[in-house]
């Protein structure tokens, strides 16, 4: 419930990048915890500081998917996010 996903709701308009943030936890902290599970994401304002201000967040984490990713990668991200929520007590 405390994970926000940013971007178009229309899946046809969404690309392979998913930006997200846990309420009350900095994206860099989430990124570090995911890294410990072998899941790589980018964290920060992604050269979009005005957008971050508009969204009311300091930063987001961003996972990117492309042709080389498979279901295992998606599952690894979901499992790592679930573990991160446990670590942060969410």
PDB file of N, CA and C in Angstrom:
ATOM      1  N   UNK A   1       0.808  -1.208   0.000  1.00  0.00           N
ATOM      2  CA  UNK A   1       0.000   0.000   0.000  1.00  0.00           C
ATOM      3  C   UNK A   1       0.850   1.270   0.000  1.00  0.00           C
ATOM      4  N   UNK A   2       2.097   1.158   0.445  1.00  0.00           N
ATOM      5  CA  UNK A   2       2.939   2.358   0.531  1.00  0.00           C
ATOM      6  C   UNK A   2       3.909   2.483  -0.636  1.00  0.00           C
ATOM      7  N   UNK A   3       3.704   1.679  -1.669  1.00  0.00           N
ATOM      8  CA  UNK A   3       4.519   1.750  -2.875  1.00  0.00           C
ATOM      9  C   UNK A   3       3.735   2.501  -3.946  1.00  0.00           C
ATOM     10  N   UNK A   4       4.272   3.629  -4.392  1.00  0.00           N
ATOM     11  CA  UNK A   4       3.637   4.422  -5.444  1.00  0.00           C
ATOM     12  C   UNK A   4       4.377   4.179  -6.752  1.00  0.00           C
ATOM     13  N   UNK A   5       3.633   3.934  -7.809  1.00  0.00           N
ATOM     14  CA  UNK A   5       4.207   3.775  -9.141  1.00  0.00           C
ATOM     15  C   UNK A   5       3.812   5.008  -9.949  1.00  0.00           C
ATOM     16  N   UNK A   6       4.812   5.642 -10.581  1.00  0.00           N
ATOM     17  CA  UNK A   6       4.589   6.872 -11.330  1.00  0.00           C
ATOM     18  C   UNK A   6       4.631   6.590 -12.823  1.00  0.00           C
ATOM     19  N   UNK A   7       3.795   7.281 -13.553  1.00  0.00           N
ATOM     20  CA  UNK A   7       3.770   7.139 -14.997  1.00  0.00           C
ATOM     21  C   UNK A   7       2.366   6.915 -15.493  1.00  0.00           C
ATOM     22  N   UNK A   8       2.233   6.754 -16.807  1.00  0.00           N
ATOM     23  CA  UNK A   8       0.909   6.581 -17.404  1.00  0.00           C
ATOM     24  C   UNK A   8       0.208   5.332 -16.884  1.00  0.00           C
ATOM     25  N   UNK A   9      -1.084   5.432 -16.656  1.00  0.00           N
ATOM     26  CA  UNK A   9      -1.871   4.266 -16.265  1.00  0.00           C
ATOM     27  C   UNK A   9      -2.202   3.401 -17.478  1.00  0.00           C
ATOM     28  N   UNK A  10      -2.245   4.026 -18.648  1.00  0.00           N
ATOM     29  CA  UNK A  10      -2.517   3.314 -19.889  1.00  0.00           C
ATOM     30  C   UNK A  10      -1.272   2.509 -20.270  1.00  0.00           C
ATOM     31  N   UNK A  11      -1.364   1.198 -20.233  1.00  0.00           N
ATOM     32  CA  UNK A  11      -0.207   0.346 -20.500  1.00  0.00           C
ATOM     33  C   UNK A  11       0.328   0.515 -21.919  1.00  0.00           C
ATOM     34  N   UNK A  12      -0.519   0.900 -22.857  1.00  0.00           N
ATOM     35  CA  UNK A  12      -0.057   1.136 -24.224  1.00  0.00           C
ATOM     36  C   UNK A  12       0.828   2.379 -24.319  1.00  0.00           C
ATOM     37  N   UNK A  13       0.689   3.295 -23.362  1.00  0.00           N
ATOM     38  CA  UNK A  13       1.483   4.525 -23.354  1.00  0.00           C
ATOM     39  C   UNK A  13       2.731   4.396 -22.482  1.00  0.00           C
ATOM     40  N   UNK A  14       2.847   3.318 -21.753  1.00  0.00           N
ATOM     41  CA  UNK A  14       3.969   3.130 -20.829  1.00  0.00           C
ATOM     42  C   UNK A  14       5.108   2.411 -21.544  1.00  0.00           C
ATOM     43  N   UNK A  15       6.301   2.849 -21.301  1.00  0.00           N
ATOM     44  CA  UNK A  15       7.480   2.197 -21.861  1.00  0.00           C
ATOM     45  C   UNK A  15       8.004   1.122 -20.926  1.00  0.00           C
ATOM     46  N   UNK A  16       9.266   0.768 -21.111  1.00  0.00           N
ATOM     47  CA  UNK A  16       9.868  -0.303 -20.328  1.00  0.00           C
ATOM     48  C   UNK A  16      10.439   0.129 -18.993  1.00  0.00           C
ATOM     49  N   UNK A  17      10.332   1.406 -18.649  1.00  0.00           N
ATOM     50  CA  UNK A  17      10.849   1.898 -17.367  1.00  0.00           C
ATOM     51  C   UNK A  17       9.693   2.121 -16.395  1.00  0.00           C
ATOM     52  N   UNK A  18       9.899   1.692 -15.165  1.00  0.00           N
ATOM     53  CA  UNK A  18       8.884   1.868 -14.127  1.00  0.00           C
ATOM     54  C   UNK A  18       9.517   2.640 -12.978  1.00  0.00           C
ATOM     55  N   UNK A  19       9.002   3.829 -12.707  1.00  0.00           N
ATOM     56  CA  UNK A  19       9.474   4.648 -11.590  1.00  0.00           C
ATOM     57  C   UNK A  19       8.570   4.419 -10.398  1.00  0.00           C
ATOM     58  N   UNK A  20       9.177   4.271  -9.223  1.00  0.00           N
ATOM     59  CA  UNK A  20       8.390   3.979  -8.030  1.00  0.00           C
ATOM     60  C   UNK A  20       9.074   4.547  -6.805  1.00  0.00           C
ATOM     61  N   UNK A  21       8.301   4.636  -5.729  1.00  0.00           N
ATOM     62  CA  UNK A  21       8.829   5.117  -4.449  1.00  0.00           C
ATOM     63  C   UNK A  21       8.000   4.541  -3.316  1.00  0.00           C
ATOM     64  N   UNK A  22       8.690   4.213  -2.235  1.00  0.00           N
ATOM     65  CA  UNK A  22       8.009   3.856  -0.992  1.00  0.00           C
ATOM     66  C   UNK A  22       7.756   5.141  -0.229  1.00  0.00           C
ATOM     67  N   UNK A  23       6.554   5.290   0.296  1.00  0.00           N
ATOM     68  CA  UNK A  23       6.204   6.464   1.088  1.00  0.00           C
ATOM     69  C   UNK A  23       7.102   6.538   2.321  1.00  0.00           C
ATOM     70  N   UNK A  24       7.830   7.664   2.454  1.00  0.00           N
ATOM     71  CA  UNK A  24       8.637   7.891   3.640  1.00  0.00           C
ATOM     72  C   UNK A  24      10.020   7.281   3.613  1.00  0.00           C
ATOM     73  N   UNK A  25      10.415   6.619   2.520  1.00  0.00           N
ATOM     74  CA  UNK A  25      11.744   6.009   2.433  1.00  0.00           C
ATOM     75  C   UNK A  25      12.429   6.557   1.191  1.00  0.00           C
ATOM     76  N   UNK A  26      13.639   7.078   1.349  1.00  0.00           N
ATOM     77  CA  UNK A  26      14.346   7.667   0.222  1.00  0.00           C
ATOM     78  C   UNK A  26      14.674   6.596  -0.810  1.00  0.00           C
ATOM     79  N   UNK A  27      14.586   6.961  -2.061  1.00  0.00           N
ATOM     80  CA  UNK A  27      14.833   6.024  -3.162  1.00  0.00           C
ATOM     81  C   UNK A  27      16.234   5.429  -3.114  1.00  0.00           C
ATOM     82  N   UNK A  28      17.219   6.187  -2.636  1.00  0.00           N
ATOM     83  CA  UNK A  28      18.576   5.644  -2.541  1.00  0.00           C
ATOM     84  C   UNK A  28      18.644   4.504  -1.522  1.00  0.00           C
ATOM     85  N   UNK A  29      17.893   4.609  -0.449  1.00  0.00           N
ATOM     86  CA  UNK A  29      17.849   3.526   0.545  1.00  0.00           C
ATOM     87  C   UNK A  29      17.197   2.280  -0.046  1.00  0.00           C
ATOM     88  N   UNK A  30      16.111   2.470  -0.770  1.00  0.00           N
ATOM     89  CA  UNK A  30      15.444   1.341  -1.425  1.00  0.00           C
ATOM     90  C   UNK A  30      16.393   0.703  -2.433  1.00  0.00           C
ATOM     91  N   UNK A  31      17.081   1.531  -3.206  1.00  0.00           N
ATOM     92  CA  UNK A  31      18.017   1.035  -4.207  1.00  0.00           C
ATOM     93  C   UNK A  31      19.111   0.178  -3.574  1.00  0.00           C
ATOM     94  N   UNK A  32      19.627   0.614  -2.440  1.00  0.00           N
ATOM     95  CA  UNK A  32      20.687  -0.139  -1.767  1.00  0.00           C
ATOM     96  C   UNK A  32      20.187  -1.501  -1.291  1.00  0.00           C
ATOM     97  N   UNK A  33      18.996  -1.533  -0.737  1.00  0.00           N
ATOM     98  CA  UNK A  33      18.429  -2.802  -0.263  1.00  0.00           C
ATOM     99  C   UNK A  33      18.173  -3.746  -1.442  1.00  0.00           C
ATOM    100  N   UNK A  34      17.655  -3.204  -2.553  1.00  0.00           N
ATOM    101  CA  UNK A  34      17.424  -4.042  -3.726  1.00  0.00           C
ATOM    102  C   UNK A  34      18.746  -4.570  -4.279  1.00  0.00           C
ATOM    103  N   UNK A  35      19.776  -3.730  -4.256  1.00  0.00           N
ATOM    104  CA  UNK A  35      21.091  -4.147  -4.739  1.00  0.00           C
ATOM    105  C   UNK A  35      21.626  -5.334  -3.944  1.00  0.00           C
ATOM    106  N   UNK A  36      21.363  -5.346  -2.649  1.00  0.00           N
ATOM    107  CA  UNK A  36      21.806  -6.462  -1.813  1.00  0.00           C
ATOM    108  C   UNK A  36      21.140  -7.773  -2.217  1.00  0.00           C
ATOM    109  N   UNK A  37      19.984  -7.676  -2.909  1.00  0.00           N
ATOM    110  CA  UNK A  37      19.302  -8.856  -3.439  1.00  0.00           C
ATOM    111  C   UNK A  37      19.649  -9.109  -4.904  1.00  0.00           C
ATOM    112  N   UNK A  38      20.611  -8.359  -5.425  1.00  0.00           N
ATOM    113  CA  UNK A  38      21.030  -8.548  -6.808  1.00  0.00           C
ATOM    114  C   UNK A  38      20.122  -7.917  -7.837  1.00  0.00           C
ATOM    115  N   UNK A  39      19.283  -6.978  -7.411  1.00  0.00           N
ATOM    116  CA  UNK A  39      18.367  -6.286  -8.320  1.00  0.00           C
ATOM    117  C   UNK A  39      18.887  -4.870  -8.520  1.00  0.00           C
ATOM    118  N   UNK A  40      19.157  -4.514  -9.759  1.00  0.00           N
ATOM    119  CA  UNK A  40      19.704  -3.195 -10.070  1.00  0.00           C
ATOM    120  C   UNK A  40      18.593  -2.242 -10.493  1.00  0.00           C
ATOM    121  N   UNK A  41      18.537  -1.102  -9.840  1.00  0.00           N
ATOM    122  CA  UNK A  41      17.638  -0.018 -10.215  1.00  0.00           C
ATOM    123  C   UNK A  41      18.425   1.281 -10.151  1.00  0.00           C
ATOM    124  N   UNK A  42      17.930   2.284 -10.775  1.00  0.00           N
ATOM    125  CA  UNK A  42      18.490   3.633 -10.652  1.00  0.00           C
ATOM    126  C   UNK A  42      17.679   4.374  -9.614  1.00  0.00           C
ATOM    127  N   UNK A  43      18.341   5.260  -8.886  1.00  0.00           N
ATOM    128  CA  UNK A  43      17.632   6.070  -7.896  1.00  0.00           C
ATOM    129  C   UNK A  43      18.075   7.516  -8.034  1.00  0.00           C
ATOM    130  N   UNK A  44      17.142   8.420  -7.845  1.00  0.00           N
ATOM    131  CA  UNK A  44      17.454   9.839  -7.913  1.00  0.00           C
ATOM    132  C   UNK A  44      16.318  10.606  -8.559  1.00  0.00           C
ATOM    133  N   UNK A  45      16.681  11.766  -9.129  1.00  0.00           N
ATOM    134  CA  UNK A  45      15.643  12.555  -9.788  1.00  0.00           C
ATOM    135  C   UNK A  45      15.685  12.387 -11.303  1.00  0.00           C
ATOM    136  N   UNK A  46      16.591  11.561 -11.822  1.00  0.00           N
ATOM    137  CA  UNK A  46      16.625  11.151 -13.229  1.00  0.00           C
ATOM    138  C   UNK A  46      16.608  12.355 -14.180  1.00  0.00           C
ATOM    139  N   UNK A  47      17.331  13.395 -13.796  1.00  0.00           N
ATOM    140  CA  UNK A  47      17.399  14.624 -14.604  1.00  0.00           C
ATOM    141  C   UNK A  47      16.017  15.243 -14.817  1.00  0.00           C
ATOM    142  N   UNK A  48      15.143  15.051 -13.848  1.00  0.00           N
ATOM    143  CA  UNK A  48      13.782  15.575 -13.953  1.00  0.00           C
ATOM    144  C   UNK A  48      13.364  16.228 -12.633  1.00  0.00           C
ATOM    145  N   UNK A  49      14.241  17.063 -12.090  1.00  0.00           N
ATOM    146  CA  UNK A  49      13.976  17.691 -10.796  1.00  0.00           C
ATOM    147  C   UNK A  49      12.657  18.471 -10.785  1.00  0.00           C
ATOM    148  N   UNK A  50      12.323  19.249 -11.819  1.00  0.00           N
ATOM    149  CA  UNK A  50      11.017  19.947 -11.790  1.00  0.00           C
ATOM    150  C   UNK A  50       9.841  18.976 -11.694  1.00  0.00           C
ATOM    151  N   UNK A  51       9.933  17.830 -12.385  1.00  0.00           N
ATOM    152  CA  UNK A  51       8.866  16.835 -12.302  1.00  0.00           C
ATOM    153  C   UNK A  51       8.780  16.253 -10.894  1.00  0.00           C
ATOM    154  N   UNK A  52       9.917  16.001 -10.276  1.00  0.00           N
ATOM    155  CA  UNK A  52       9.916  15.463  -8.907  1.00  0.00           C
ATOM    156  C   UNK A  52       9.230  16.435  -7.948  1.00  0.00           C
ATOM    157  N   UNK A  53       9.512  17.729  -8.126  1.00  0.00           N
ATOM    158  CA  UNK A  53       8.837  18.733  -7.289  1.00  0.00           C
ATOM    159  C   UNK A  53       7.334  18.698  -7.522  1.00  0.00           C
ATOM    160  N   UNK A  54       6.921  18.596  -8.795  1.00  0.00           N
ATOM    161  CA  UNK A  54       5.502  18.536  -9.130  1.00  0.00           C
ATOM    162  C   UNK A  54       4.843  17.304  -8.515  1.00  0.00           C
ATOM    163  N   UNK A  55       5.554  16.171  -8.513  1.00  0.00           N
ATOM    164  CA  UNK A  55       5.023  14.936  -7.931  1.00  0.00           C
ATOM    165  C   UNK A  55       5.067  14.940  -6.408  1.00  0.00           C
ATOM    166  N   UNK A  56       5.861  15.857  -5.841  1.00  0.00           N
ATOM    167  CA  UNK A  56       5.971  15.943  -4.386  1.00  0.00           C
ATOM    168  C   UNK A  56       6.886  14.893  -3.778  1.00  0.00           C
ATOM    169  N   UNK A  57       7.874  14.435  -4.557  1.00  0.00           N
ATOM    170  CA  UNK A  57       8.841  13.456  -4.057  1.00  0.00           C
ATOM    171  C   UNK A  57      10.254  13.985  -4.270  1.00  0.00           C
ATOM    172  N   UNK A  58      11.175  13.570  -3.392  1.00  0.00           N
ATOM    173  CA  UNK A  58      12.570  13.967  -3.554  1.00  0.00           C
ATOM    174  C   UNK A  58      13.253  13.177  -4.659  1.00  0.00           C
ATOM    175  N   UNK A  59      12.868  11.927  -4.806  1.00  0.00           N
ATOM    176  CA  UNK A  59      13.496  11.041  -5.777  1.00  0.00           C
ATOM    177  C   UNK A  59      12.610   9.820  -5.970  1.00  0.00           C
ATOM    178  N   UNK A  60      12.877   9.095  -7.040  1.00  0.00           N
ATOM    179  CA  UNK A  60      12.211   7.817  -7.259  1.00  0.00           C
ATOM    180  C   UNK A  60      13.279   6.783  -7.601  1.00  0.00           C
ATOM    181  N   UNK A  61      12.907   5.536  -7.491  1.00  0.00           N
ATOM    182  CA  UNK A  61      13.731   4.448  -8.013  1.00  0.00           C
ATOM    183  C   UNK A  61      13.127   4.073  -9.363  1.00  0.00           C
ATOM    184  N   UNK A  62      13.987   3.592 -10.273  1.00  0.00           N
ATOM    185  CA  UNK A  62      13.495   3.268 -11.607  1.00  0.00           C
ATOM    186  C   UNK A  62      14.059   1.927 -12.053  1.00  0.00           C
ATOM    187  N   UNK A  63      13.172   1.020 -12.359  1.00  0.00           N
ATOM    188  CA  UNK A  63      13.554  -0.273 -12.925  1.00  0.00           C
ATOM    189  C   UNK A  63      13.288  -0.218 -14.421  1.00  0.00           C
ATOM    190  N   UNK A  64      14.220  -0.733 -15.195  1.00  0.00           N
ATOM    191  CA  UNK A  64      14.074  -0.724 -16.649  1.00  0.00           C
ATOM    192  C   UNK A  64      14.062  -2.148 -17.184  1.00  0.00           C
ATOM    193  N   UNK A  65      13.157  -2.402 -18.107  1.00  0.00           N
ATOM    194  CA  UNK A  65      13.030  -3.718 -18.721  1.00  0.00           C
ATOM    195  C   UNK A  65      13.213  -3.584 -20.225  1.00  0.00           C
ATOM    196  N   UNK A  66      13.824  -4.615 -20.818  1.00  0.00           N
ATOM    197  CA  UNK A  66      14.024  -4.625 -22.259  1.00  0.00           C
ATOM    198  C   UNK A  66      14.010  -6.067 -22.746  1.00  0.00           C
ATOM    199  N   UNK A  67      14.429  -6.285 -23.958  1.00  0.00           N
ATOM    200  CA  UNK A  67      14.368  -7.608 -24.571  1.00  0.00           C
ATOM    201  C   UNK A  67      15.123  -8.683 -23.795  1.00  0.00           C
ATOM    202  N   UNK A  68      16.173  -8.272 -23.107  1.00  0.00           N
ATOM    203  CA  UNK A  68      17.014  -9.245 -22.397  1.00  0.00           C
ATOM    204  C   UNK A  68      16.440  -9.642 -21.041  1.00  0.00           C
ATOM    205  N   UNK A  69      15.369  -9.017 -20.599  1.00  0.00           N
ATOM    206  CA  UNK A  69      14.738  -9.382 -19.336  1.00  0.00           C
ATOM    207  C   UNK A  69      13.693 -10.457 -19.567  1.00  0.00           C
ATOM    208  N   UNK A  70      13.470 -11.261 -18.537  1.00  0.00           N
ATOM    209  CA  UNK A  70      12.438 -12.290 -18.627  1.00  0.00           C
ATOM    210  C   UNK A  70      11.617 -12.290 -17.339  1.00  0.00           C
ATOM    211  N   UNK A  71      10.724 -13.231 -17.230  1.00  0.00           N
ATOM    212  CA  UNK A  71       9.837 -13.317 -16.066  1.00  0.00           C
ATOM    213  C   UNK A  71      10.621 -13.426 -14.767  1.00  0.00           C
ATOM    214  N   UNK A  72      11.762 -14.109 -14.807  1.00  0.00           N
ATOM    215  CA  UNK A  72      12.600 -14.254 -13.615  1.00  0.00           C
ATOM    216  C   UNK A  72      13.036 -12.880 -13.087  1.00  0.00           C
ATOM    217  N   UNK A  73      13.371 -11.966 -13.997  1.00  0.00           N
ATOM    218  CA  UNK A  73      13.784 -10.621 -13.584  1.00  0.00           C
ATOM    219  C   UNK A  73      12.636  -9.854 -12.938  1.00  0.00           C
ATOM    220  N   UNK A  74      11.454 -10.004 -13.494  1.00  0.00           N
ATOM    221  CA  UNK A  74      10.272  -9.344 -12.915  1.00  0.00           C
ATOM    222  C   UNK A  74       9.993  -9.914 -11.525  1.00  0.00           C
ATOM    223  N   UNK A  75      10.063 -11.233 -11.407  1.00  0.00           N
ATOM    224  CA  UNK A  75       9.836 -11.877 -10.105  1.00  0.00           C
ATOM    225  C   UNK A  75      10.898 -11.465  -9.087  1.00  0.00           C
ATOM    226  N   UNK A  76      12.155 -11.349  -9.532  1.00  0.00           N
ATOM    227  CA  UNK A  76      13.237 -10.931  -8.635  1.00  0.00           C
ATOM    228  C   UNK A  76      12.981  -9.527  -8.101  1.00  0.00           C
ATOM    229  N   UNK A  77      12.515  -8.617  -8.961  1.00  0.00           N
ATOM    230  CA  UNK A  77      12.186  -7.258  -8.516  1.00  0.00           C
ATOM    231  C   UNK A  77      11.050  -7.288  -7.511  1.00  0.00           C
ATOM    232  N   UNK A  78       9.988  -8.035  -7.817  1.00  0.00           N
ATOM    233  CA  UNK A  78       8.841  -8.105  -6.905  1.00  0.00           C
ATOM    234  C   UNK A  78       9.247  -8.691  -5.556  1.00  0.00           C
ATOM    235  N   UNK A  79      10.043  -9.743  -5.567  1.00  0.00           N
ATOM    236  CA  UNK A  79      10.500 -10.356  -4.307  1.00  0.00           C
ATOM    237  C   UNK A  79      11.386  -9.392  -3.522  1.00  0.00           C
ATOM    238  N   UNK A  80      12.274  -8.686  -4.225  1.00  0.00           N
ATOM    239  CA  UNK A  80      13.164  -7.736  -3.546  1.00  0.00           C
ATOM    240  C   UNK A  80      12.374  -6.572  -2.956  1.00  0.00           C
ATOM    241  N   UNK A  81      11.347  -6.109  -3.665  1.00  0.00           N
ATOM    242  CA  UNK A  81      10.507  -5.032  -3.121  1.00  0.00           C
ATOM    243  C   UNK A  81       9.748  -5.506  -1.894  1.00  0.00           C
ATOM    244  N   UNK A  82       9.278  -6.732  -1.937  1.00  0.00           N
ATOM    245  CA  UNK A  82       8.588  -7.299  -0.772  1.00  0.00           C
ATOM    246  C   UNK A  82       9.552  -7.394   0.414  1.00  0.00           C
ATOM    247  N   UNK A  83      10.775  -7.837   0.153  1.00  0.00           N
ATOM    248  CA  UNK A  83      11.772  -7.903   1.219  1.00  0.00           C
ATOM    249  C   UNK A  83      12.142  -6.528   1.746  1.00  0.00           C
ATOM    250  N   UNK A  84      12.228  -5.548   0.853  1.00  0.00           N
ATOM    251  CA  UNK A  84      12.541  -4.179   1.281  1.00  0.00           C
ATOM    252  C   UNK A  84      11.442  -3.630   2.170  1.00  0.00           C
ATOM    253  N   UNK A  85      10.197  -3.919   1.842  1.00  0.00           N
ATOM    254  CA  UNK A  85       9.096  -3.426   2.691  1.00  0.00           C
ATOM    255  C   UNK A  85       9.193  -4.046   4.082  1.00  0.00           C
ATOM    256  N   UNK A  86       9.629  -5.302   4.168  1.00  0.00           N
ATOM    257  CA  UNK A  86       9.824  -5.933   5.479  1.00  0.00           C
ATOM    258  C   UNK A  86      10.953  -5.261   6.245  1.00  0.00           C
ATOM    259  N   UNK A  87      12.066  -4.999   5.556  1.00  0.00           N
ATOM    260  CA  UNK A  87      13.218  -4.372   6.207  1.00  0.00           C
ATOM    261  C   UNK A  87      12.850  -3.012   6.776  1.00  0.00           C
ATOM    262  N   UNK A  88      12.056  -2.246   6.022  1.00  0.00           N
ATOM    263  CA  UNK A  88      11.676  -0.905   6.466  1.00  0.00           C
ATOM    264  C   UNK A  88      10.420  -0.905   7.338  1.00  0.00           C
ATOM    265  N   UNK A  89       9.890  -2.077   7.621  1.00  0.00           N
ATOM    266  CA  UNK A  89       8.744  -2.175   8.521  1.00  0.00           C
ATOM    267  C   UNK A  89       7.445  -1.690   7.926  1.00  0.00           C
ATOM    268  N   UNK A  90       7.257  -1.882   6.642  1.00  0.00           N
ATOM    269  CA  UNK A  90       6.022  -1.430   5.992  1.00  0.00           C
ATOM    270  C   UNK A  90       5.006  -2.527   5.907  1.00  0.00           C
TER     271      UNK A  90
END
